Amino acid sequence: MGKAMTTPSDHRLSGLAILSALPETSLHSVELGTAAWGGNHLPSGEAGTLPSPPLEFLQSSLEQILKALPLKETYSDAQANGFFMGYTGLAFLLFQISALRPGLEIFGHDLTYWTKRYMEGERNGVDCFTVDKVQGCRLLNEQLCFQALKACLSKEHTDVLAFLSNMPKVLGPYSTEQGDPYETELLYGRTGVLYLLRMLRGWVPSSASSLEEPIAQLAGKIMSADSDGMGNWEFYGDRVYGPPHGDIGIITQLVLTLPSLAPKLSGKVEELLSLQGPDGNWPSSRDTMEGWERVQYCHGAPGFVCALQTLRPFYPELHGRIDQAIARGLETTWSRGLLTKEPNLCHGILGNAFAFPVGPKRVLNLSVLQAPDRDWREHFLALCTPDAIKMAKELNPKVFEPAAYGMEIMVTLQYLPSAAWTWAVCEMPIPPMLMFNDV
């Protein structure tokens, strides 16, 4: 533990106050509170507070999205890559927020209006799904995601059937020469289609009976997948563990979609619990040792904590182990989770904030989390307001650099869309993660 600041213990600094306390010339060596500003994470320091209500930040974020990423008449293939990357992803984001904030208006229109407007532009091939290993069947597949969102908007059974017409190509069988072209995981593989089916079931309940068999068939396909000959799932030859590509994500989607599968997956849940390291973190994969260094939603403790919180009600016999794992995961998230990438859901502070309980009332039995007057989630979020980010970059231009791999839109890897979702859900006891447990 680092030397405590001289600030009185009951004084709760804002994100700006925390950042302004850092000397401008030594951002990577200054000690603040409990941790040094290291190469990839900020110090946890004194508890910060948001200067304004989340709703104000939500409104501002959505206005900035509409200004910075305006509607287009035509979208290129690079601008239309499912929910994860491109303008259909923005439409999905707005649609999901509209359910949470039905009365919210941006520039005189509700969010359903803007969702439909972003769906209007011309796209290639949205009415035709082809079996393609590169394109995949995934949350990055424009055809599947566009058709699913279209059906959720219209609530027409014919649109649901149009989506279901793709299922034979998703399920196979395939020729011996071709082999199975699809991965199993959430972002690129069949588990992403399972998420879409659950989304359809929730938004178009009148079509639930038509969705039962495809859901059962797809879940069976995922359950029976044996990538390594030992009953395990792999992603491009490695056994991955985190929510978007790995075991905990696949298990969560299966259980949320078909709770009856929970007992059959309990052994895998116990195995994942046993993989937690002495520091409370999880490895990102079986074959990548540097994965132990990652503390983010996609790889490491924050994502596992979010998934375990979701799975906990389905495993009463594992409550003790799950609670202990969550507590240890929160400790490493607190000490190492203030990441210096641009704040985002997948690889940044915003996603890590989802791991913490809301409000100051819950006291966790951990050395770094015992003060009952602190809101640990809010502390993380206080460093992600536009003013706090601006201050951080003024202090050190290398902090909070873009992390979206040069793409125009990556919904959960860029600040504005990630922030919009965060401000929409951050006051919930267990905030749902977009494209994971939000449907």
Coordinates of C-alpha atoms in Angstrom, one line a residue:
M1 CA 0.0 0.0 0.0
G2 CA 1.3 3.4 -0.9
K3 CA 1.5 6.3 1.5
A4 CA -1.9 8.0 2.0
M5 CA -2.5 11.5 0.9
T6 CA -2.7 14.2 3.6
T7 CA -6.3 15.0 2.6
P8 CA -8.7 14.3 5.5
S9 CA -10.1 10.8 5.2
D10 CA -13.7 12.0 5.0
H11 CA -13.0 14.3 2.1
R12 CA -14.1 12.8 -1.2
L13 CA -12.1 14.2 -4.2
S14 CA -13.6 14.6 -7.6
G15 CA -11.9 13.0 -10.6
L16 CA -10.5 16.5 -11.5
A17 CA -9.1 17.0 -8.0
I18 CA -7.4 13.6 -8.2
L19 CA -5.8 14.4 -11.6
S20 CA -4.8 17.9 -10.6
A21 CA -2.9 16.5 -7.6
L22 CA -0.5 14.7 -10.0
P23 CA 2.7 16.6 -10.9
E24 CA 2.7 17.3 -14.6
T25 CA 6.3 16.2 -15.1
S26 CA 6.3 12.8 -13.4
L27 CA 3.0 11.1 -14.2
H28 CA 4.6 7.6 -14.4
S29 CA 6.3 7.8 -11.1
V30 CA 4.1 9.8 -8.7
E31 CA 2.5 7.9 -5.9
L32 CA -1.1 8.7 -5.1
G33 CA -3.0 6.8 -2.4
T34 CA -2.6 3.1 -2.9
A35 CA -0.8 2.7 -6.2
A36 CA 1.8 4.3 -8.4
W37 CA 0.9 5.6 -11.9
G38 CA 2.4 2.7 -13.7
G39 CA 2.8 2.0 -17.4
N40 CA -0.8 0.8 -18.0
H41 CA -2.9 1.9 -15.0
L42 CA -3.6 5.0 -12.9
P43 CA -3.4 5.1 -9.1
S44 CA -6.6 4.3 -7.2
G45 CA -6.1 7.1 -4.7
E46 CA -8.8 8.9 -2.8
A47 CA -12.4 8.3 -3.6
G48 CA -13.7 10.5 -6.4
T49 CA -17.3 11.7 -7.1
L50 CA -19.1 12.6 -10.3
P51 CA -19.7 16.3 -10.6
S52 CA -23.1 15.9 -12.3
P53 CA -25.8 13.2 -12.4
P54 CA -25.2 10.4 -14.9
L55 CA -28.3 11.4 -16.9
E56 CA -26.6 14.7 -17.8
F57 CA -23.5 12.8 -19.0
L58 CA -25.8 10.4 -21.0
Q59 CA -27.6 13.3 -22.7
S60 CA -24.3 14.9 -23.6
S61 CA -22.7 11.7 -24.9
L62 CA -25.7 10.9 -27.1
E63 CA -25.7 14.4 -28.6
Q64 CA -21.9 14.1 -29.3
I65 CA -22.5 10.8 -31.0
L66 CA -25.1 12.2 -33.3
K67 CA -22.9 15.1 -34.2
A68 CA -19.6 13.2 -34.6
L69 CA -21.1 10.2 -36.4
P70 CA -23.9 11.6 -38.5
L71 CA -26.4 9.6 -40.5
K72 CA -25.3 8.4 -43.9
E73 CA -27.2 7.5 -47.1
T74 CA -24.8 4.6 -47.8
Y75 CA -22.6 2.6 -45.5
S76 CA -19.5 0.9 -46.7
D77 CA -18.6 -2.6 -45.6
A78 CA -16.1 -1.2 -43.1
Q79 CA -18.9 1.0 -41.7
A80 CA -21.3 -1.9 -41.3
N81 CA -19.9 -4.8 -39.3
G82 CA -22.7 -5.9 -36.9
F83 CA -23.2 -4.6 -33.4
F84 CA -19.5 -4.5 -32.4
M85 CA -18.2 -2.3 -35.2
G86 CA -20.0 0.2 -37.3
Y87 CA -23.2 2.2 -37.6
T88 CA -25.5 -0.8 -37.0
G89 CA -23.8 -1.0 -33.7
L90 CA -24.7 2.6 -33.0
A91 CA -28.3 1.8 -33.9
F92 CA -28.2 -1.1 -31.5
L93 CA -26.7 1.0 -28.7
L94 CA -29.5 3.6 -29.1
F95 CA -32.1 0.9 -29.2
Q96 CA -30.9 -0.7 -26.0
I97 CA -30.8 2.7 -24.2
S98 CA -34.3 3.5 -25.5
A99 CA -35.6 0.6 -23.4
L100 CA -34.0 2.0 -20.3
R101 CA -34.8 5.6 -20.9
P102 CA -38.0 5.6 -23.0
G103 CA -38.7 9.3 -22.4
L104 CA -35.2 10.6 -23.3
E105 CA -35.1 12.8 -26.4
I106 CA -32.0 13.9 -28.3
F107 CA -32.5 16.9 -30.6
G108 CA -36.2 16.7 -30.4
H109 CA -36.6 12.9 -31.1
D110 CA -36.6 9.8 -28.9
L111 CA -34.0 7.1 -29.3
T112 CA -36.2 4.7 -31.2
Y113 CA -36.5 7.4 -33.9
W114 CA -32.7 7.7 -34.1
T115 CA -32.3 3.9 -34.1
K116 CA -34.5 3.6 -37.2
R117 CA -32.7 6.5 -38.9
Y118 CA -29.3 4.7 -38.4
M119 CA -30.9 1.6 -39.9
E120 CA -32.1 3.4 -43.0
G121 CA -28.8 3.8 -44.9
E122 CA -28.0 1.4 -47.7
R123 CA -25.9 -1.6 -46.7
N124 CA -24.5 -4.5 -48.8
G125 CA -25.9 -8.0 -48.4
V126 CA -28.1 -7.5 -45.3
D127 CA -30.7 -9.8 -46.8
C128 CA -28.3 -12.7 -47.6
F129 CA -26.2 -14.7 -45.1
T130 CA -23.5 -16.8 -46.6
V131 CA -21.3 -19.5 -44.9
D132 CA -17.9 -17.8 -44.7
K133 CA -15.2 -18.5 -42.1
V134 CA -13.8 -15.0 -42.4
Q135 CA -17.2 -13.3 -42.1
G136 CA -18.3 -15.7 -39.3
C137 CA -21.6 -16.0 -37.6
R138 CA -21.1 -13.5 -34.9
L139 CA -21.8 -10.1 -33.4
L140 CA -19.5 -8.7 -36.1
N141 CA -21.8 -10.2 -38.8
E142 CA -23.8 -7.4 -40.4
Q143 CA -26.4 -9.6 -42.0
L144 CA -27.3 -11.4 -38.8
C145 CA -27.2 -8.3 -36.5
F146 CA -29.1 -6.1 -38.9
Q147 CA -31.9 -8.7 -39.4
A148 CA -32.1 -9.3 -35.6
L149 CA -32.4 -5.6 -34.8
K150 CA -34.9 -5.1 -37.7
A151 CA -37.1 -7.7 -36.2
C152 CA -36.8 -6.3 -32.7
L153 CA -37.8 -2.9 -34.0
S154 CA -40.8 -4.1 -36.1
K155 CA -41.8 -6.9 -33.8
E156 CA -43.1 -8.6 -36.9
H157 CA -43.1 -12.4 -37.0
T158 CA -42.1 -12.3 -40.7
D159 CA -38.9 -10.5 -39.7
V160 CA -38.1 -13.1 -37.1
L161 CA -38.6 -15.9 -39.7
A162 CA -36.3 -14.0 -42.0
F163 CA -33.6 -14.2 -39.3
L164 CA -34.3 -17.8 -38.6
S165 CA -33.9 -18.7 -42.3
N166 CA -30.1 -18.3 -41.6
M167 CA -30.0 -21.0 -38.9
P168 CA -29.3 -24.0 -41.2
K169 CA -26.2 -22.3 -42.4
V170 CA -25.2 -21.5 -38.8
L171 CA -25.8 -25.1 -37.6
G172 CA -24.6 -27.1 -40.5
P173 CA -23.8 -29.8 -41.4
Y174 CA -21.0 -28.9 -43.8
S175 CA -19.2 -30.8 -46.4
T176 CA -16.1 -32.7 -45.5
E177 CA -14.0 -30.5 -47.7
Q178 CA -15.3 -27.4 -46.1
G179 CA -15.3 -28.5 -42.5
D180 CA -17.0 -26.4 -39.7
P181 CA -16.2 -22.8 -40.5
Y182 CA -17.3 -21.2 -37.2
E183 CA -15.8 -20.6 -33.8
T184 CA -17.8 -21.2 -30.7
E185 CA -17.3 -18.0 -28.7
L186 CA -19.4 -14.8 -28.4
L187 CA -17.8 -12.2 -30.6
Y188 CA -17.0 -14.2 -33.7
G189 CA -18.8 -17.5 -33.2
R190 CA -22.1 -19.3 -32.6
T191 CA -22.5 -18.1 -29.1
G192 CA -23.0 -14.6 -30.6
V193 CA -26.0 -16.1 -32.5
L194 CA -27.3 -17.5 -29.3
Y195 CA -27.3 -14.0 -27.9
L196 CA -29.2 -12.7 -30.9
L197 CA -31.8 -15.4 -30.5
R198 CA -32.3 -14.5 -26.8
M199 CA -32.6 -10.9 -27.9
L200 CA -35.3 -11.8 -30.3
R201 CA -37.1 -13.8 -27.7
G202 CA -37.1 -10.9 -25.3
W203 CA -38.2 -8.2 -27.8
V204 CA -40.7 -10.3 -29.9
P205 CA -42.4 -12.6 -27.3
S206 CA -45.1 -13.4 -29.8
S207 CA -42.5 -15.4 -31.7
A208 CA -41.1 -17.3 -28.7
S209 CA -42.5 -20.6 -29.8
S210 CA -40.7 -20.3 -33.2
L211 CA -37.4 -19.6 -31.4
E212 CA -37.5 -22.6 -29.1
E213 CA -36.2 -25.2 -31.4
P214 CA -33.4 -23.1 -33.0
I215 CA -32.3 -22.1 -29.5
A216 CA -32.2 -25.7 -28.3
Q217 CA -30.3 -26.8 -31.5
L218 CA -27.8 -24.1 -31.3
A219 CA -27.2 -24.5 -27.5
G220 CA -26.7 -28.3 -28.2
K221 CA -24.2 -27.5 -30.9
I222 CA -22.2 -25.3 -28.5
M223 CA -22.4 -27.7 -25.6
S224 CA -21.1 -30.6 -27.8
A225 CA -18.2 -28.6 -29.3
D226 CA -14.9 -30.3 -28.5
S227 CA -12.1 -28.2 -29.9
D228 CA -9.1 -29.9 -28.2
G229 CA -10.3 -33.5 -27.9
M230 CA -10.8 -33.0 -24.1
G231 CA -14.2 -31.4 -24.2
N232 CA -13.0 -27.8 -24.1
W233 CA -13.8 -24.8 -26.3
E234 CA -11.0 -23.1 -28.1
F235 CA -10.6 -19.9 -30.0
Y236 CA -8.1 -20.1 -32.8
G237 CA -6.3 -22.9 -31.2
D238 CA -6.1 -21.5 -27.6
R239 CA -8.4 -22.1 -24.7
V240 CA -9.5 -18.6 -23.8
Y241 CA -11.3 -17.7 -20.5
G242 CA -12.8 -14.2 -20.6
P243 CA -16.3 -13.0 -21.6
P244 CA -16.0 -12.1 -25.3
H245 CA -13.9 -15.0 -26.5
G246 CA -13.8 -17.6 -23.7
D247 CA -15.4 -20.1 -21.4
I248 CA -17.0 -17.7 -18.9
G249 CA -18.7 -15.8 -21.7
I250 CA -20.0 -19.0 -23.4
I251 CA -21.3 -20.4 -20.1
T252 CA -23.1 -17.1 -19.3
Q253 CA -24.8 -17.0 -22.6
L254 CA -25.9 -20.7 -22.4
V255 CA -27.3 -20.3 -18.9
L256 CA -29.0 -17.0 -19.5
T257 CA -30.7 -18.5 -22.6
L258 CA -31.5 -21.9 -21.2
P259 CA -31.2 -22.0 -17.4
S260 CA -31.8 -25.7 -17.4
L261 CA -28.3 -26.1 -18.7
A262 CA -26.7 -24.6 -15.5
P263 CA -26.2 -28.0 -13.7
K264 CA -24.5 -29.4 -16.8
L265 CA -22.0 -26.5 -16.8
S266 CA -21.3 -26.4 -13.0
G267 CA -18.0 -28.4 -13.5
K268 CA -16.7 -25.8 -15.9
V269 CA -17.7 -23.0 -13.6
E270 CA -15.8 -24.7 -10.7
E271 CA -12.8 -25.2 -13.0
L272 CA -12.8 -21.5 -13.9
L273 CA -13.0 -20.5 -10.2
S274 CA -10.0 -22.6 -9.5
L275 CA -8.0 -20.7 -12.2
Q276 CA -8.1 -17.5 -10.2
G277 CA -4.5 -16.5 -9.2
P278 CA -3.2 -15.5 -5.8
D279 CA -3.6 -11.8 -6.7
G280 CA -7.3 -12.3 -7.5
N281 CA -6.8 -12.0 -11.3
W282 CA -7.5 -14.7 -14.0
P283 CA -5.4 -15.6 -17.0
S284 CA -6.7 -14.5 -20.3
S285 CA -6.0 -17.9 -21.9
R286 CA -4.3 -21.3 -21.4
D287 CA -1.3 -20.5 -23.7
T288 CA -0.7 -16.8 -23.1
M289 CA 1.3 -16.2 -19.9
E290 CA 1.2 -12.4 -20.3
G291 CA -2.5 -12.6 -20.0
W292 CA -2.1 -12.6 -16.2
E293 CA -1.1 -8.9 -16.6
R294 CA -4.5 -7.8 -18.0
V295 CA -7.1 -6.4 -15.7
Q296 CA -10.0 -5.5 -17.9
Y297 CA -13.5 -6.6 -18.8
C298 CA -12.4 -8.7 -21.8
H299 CA -9.4 -10.3 -20.1
G300 CA -9.0 -10.7 -16.4
A301 CA -10.8 -10.1 -13.1
P302 CA -13.3 -7.3 -14.0
G303 CA -15.0 -9.4 -16.7
F304 CA -15.0 -12.5 -14.5
V305 CA -16.6 -10.5 -11.7
C306 CA -19.4 -9.3 -14.0
A307 CA -20.0 -12.8 -15.3
L308 CA -20.0 -14.4 -11.9
Q309 CA -22.4 -11.9 -10.6
T310 CA -24.7 -12.8 -13.4
L311 CA -24.3 -16.6 -12.9
R312 CA -24.5 -16.6 -9.1
P313 CA -28.3 -17.0 -8.9
F314 CA -28.1 -20.2 -11.0
Y315 CA -25.5 -21.8 -8.7
P316 CA -26.7 -21.7 -5.1
E317 CA -24.3 -24.5 -4.1
L318 CA -21.3 -22.4 -5.3
H319 CA -22.3 -19.1 -3.6
G320 CA -19.4 -19.3 -1.1
R321 CA -16.8 -19.9 -3.7
I322 CA -18.3 -17.3 -6.1
D323 CA -18.5 -14.7 -3.4
Q324 CA -14.9 -15.2 -2.4
A325 CA -13.8 -15.1 -6.0
I326 CA -15.7 -11.9 -6.6
A327 CA -14.2 -10.3 -3.5
R328 CA -10.7 -11.1 -4.6
G329 CA -11.4 -10.0 -8.1
L330 CA -12.6 -6.7 -6.8
E331 CA -9.4 -6.2 -4.9
T332 CA -7.2 -6.5 -7.9
T333 CA -9.6 -4.5 -10.0
W334 CA -9.4 -1.7 -7.5
S335 CA -5.6 -1.7 -7.3
R336 CA -4.9 -2.3 -11.0
G337 CA -8.0 -1.5 -12.9
L338 CA -7.6 2.2 -13.6
L339 CA -6.3 1.6 -17.1
T340 CA -4.6 4.3 -19.2
K341 CA -6.2 3.4 -22.6
E342 CA -9.1 5.6 -23.7
P343 CA -11.9 4.8 -21.3
N344 CA -14.1 2.2 -22.9
L345 CA -16.1 -0.9 -22.0
C346 CA -13.8 -3.7 -23.3
H347 CA -10.3 -2.6 -22.4
G348 CA -10.7 0.5 -20.2
I349 CA -11.8 2.1 -17.0
L350 CA -15.5 2.2 -17.9
G351 CA -15.8 -1.6 -18.3
N352 CA -13.9 -2.2 -15.1
A353 CA -16.3 0.1 -13.1
F354 CA -19.1 -2.4 -13.8
A355 CA -17.5 -4.9 -11.5
F356 CA -18.0 -2.8 -8.3
P357 CA -21.2 -2.6 -6.3
V358 CA -23.1 0.7 -6.5
G359 CA -23.4 3.1 -3.7
P360 CA -21.5 3.6 -0.4
K361 CA -23.6 1.3 1.8
R362 CA -22.1 -2.1 1.0
V363 CA -18.9 -2.8 2.9
L364 CA -16.6 -5.5 1.4
N365 CA -14.3 -7.5 3.6
L366 CA -11.2 -6.4 1.9
S367 CA -8.3 -4.2 3.1
V368 CA -8.7 -1.7 0.3
L369 CA -12.5 -1.7 0.2
Q370 CA -13.6 -1.3 3.9
A371 CA -14.5 2.4 4.0
P372 CA -18.4 2.4 4.1
D373 CA -18.6 6.1 2.9
R374 CA -17.1 5.4 -0.5
D375 CA -18.7 4.5 -3.8
W376 CA -15.9 2.6 -5.6
R377 CA -17.8 2.4 -8.9
E378 CA -18.2 6.2 -8.8
H379 CA -14.5 6.6 -8.1
F380 CA -13.7 4.9 -11.4
L381 CA -16.4 6.8 -13.3
A382 CA -15.2 10.1 -11.9
L383 CA -12.0 9.7 -13.9
C384 CA -14.0 9.2 -17.1
T385 CA -16.0 12.4 -17.4
P386 CA -15.1 14.6 -20.4
D387 CA -13.4 17.2 -18.2
A388 CA -11.4 14.6 -16.3
I389 CA -10.2 13.0 -19.5
K390 CA -9.2 16.5 -20.8
M391 CA -7.3 17.2 -17.6
A392 CA -5.5 13.8 -17.8
K393 CA -4.4 14.4 -21.4
E394 CA -3.2 17.9 -20.5
L395 CA -1.1 16.4 -17.7
N396 CA 0.2 13.6 -19.9
P397 CA -0.7 13.4 -23.7
K398 CA 0.1 9.7 -23.7
V399 CA -2.8 8.9 -21.3
F400 CA -6.2 7.8 -22.7
E401 CA -5.0 7.4 -26.3
P402 CA -7.5 5.8 -28.7
A403 CA -7.8 2.0 -28.4
A404 CA -10.1 1.1 -31.3
Y405 CA -7.4 -0.2 -33.7
G406 CA -7.9 2.8 -36.1
M407 CA -11.5 1.9 -36.9
E408 CA -14.2 4.6 -37.4
I409 CA -16.6 3.0 -34.9
M410 CA -16.0 0.2 -32.4
V411 CA -18.9 0.5 -30.0
T412 CA -17.3 -1.0 -26.9
L413 CA -13.8 0.1 -27.6
Q414 CA -14.4 3.9 -28.0
Y415 CA -15.2 6.5 -25.5
L416 CA -18.4 8.1 -26.7
P417 CA -20.5 4.9 -27.2
S418 CA -19.0 3.2 -24.2
A419 CA -19.7 6.2 -22.1
A420 CA -23.3 6.5 -23.3
W421 CA -24.0 3.0 -22.2
T422 CA -22.2 3.4 -18.9
W423 CA -24.1 6.6 -18.0
A424 CA -27.4 4.8 -18.9
V425 CA -26.8 1.8 -16.5
C426 CA -24.3 2.9 -13.9
E427 CA -26.8 3.5 -11.2
M428 CA -28.2 -0.1 -11.3
P429 CA -27.1 -2.5 -8.6
I430 CA -25.6 -4.8 -11.2
P431 CA -25.3 -2.9 -14.4
P432 CA -25.7 -5.0 -17.6
M433 CA -22.8 -5.1 -20.0
L434 CA -23.7 -4.3 -23.6
M435 CA -23.7 -7.3 -25.9
F436 CA -23.4 -9.7 -22.9
N437 CA -26.1 -9.8 -20.2
D438 CA -28.2 -6.8 -21.4
V439 CA -30.9 -9.0 -23.1

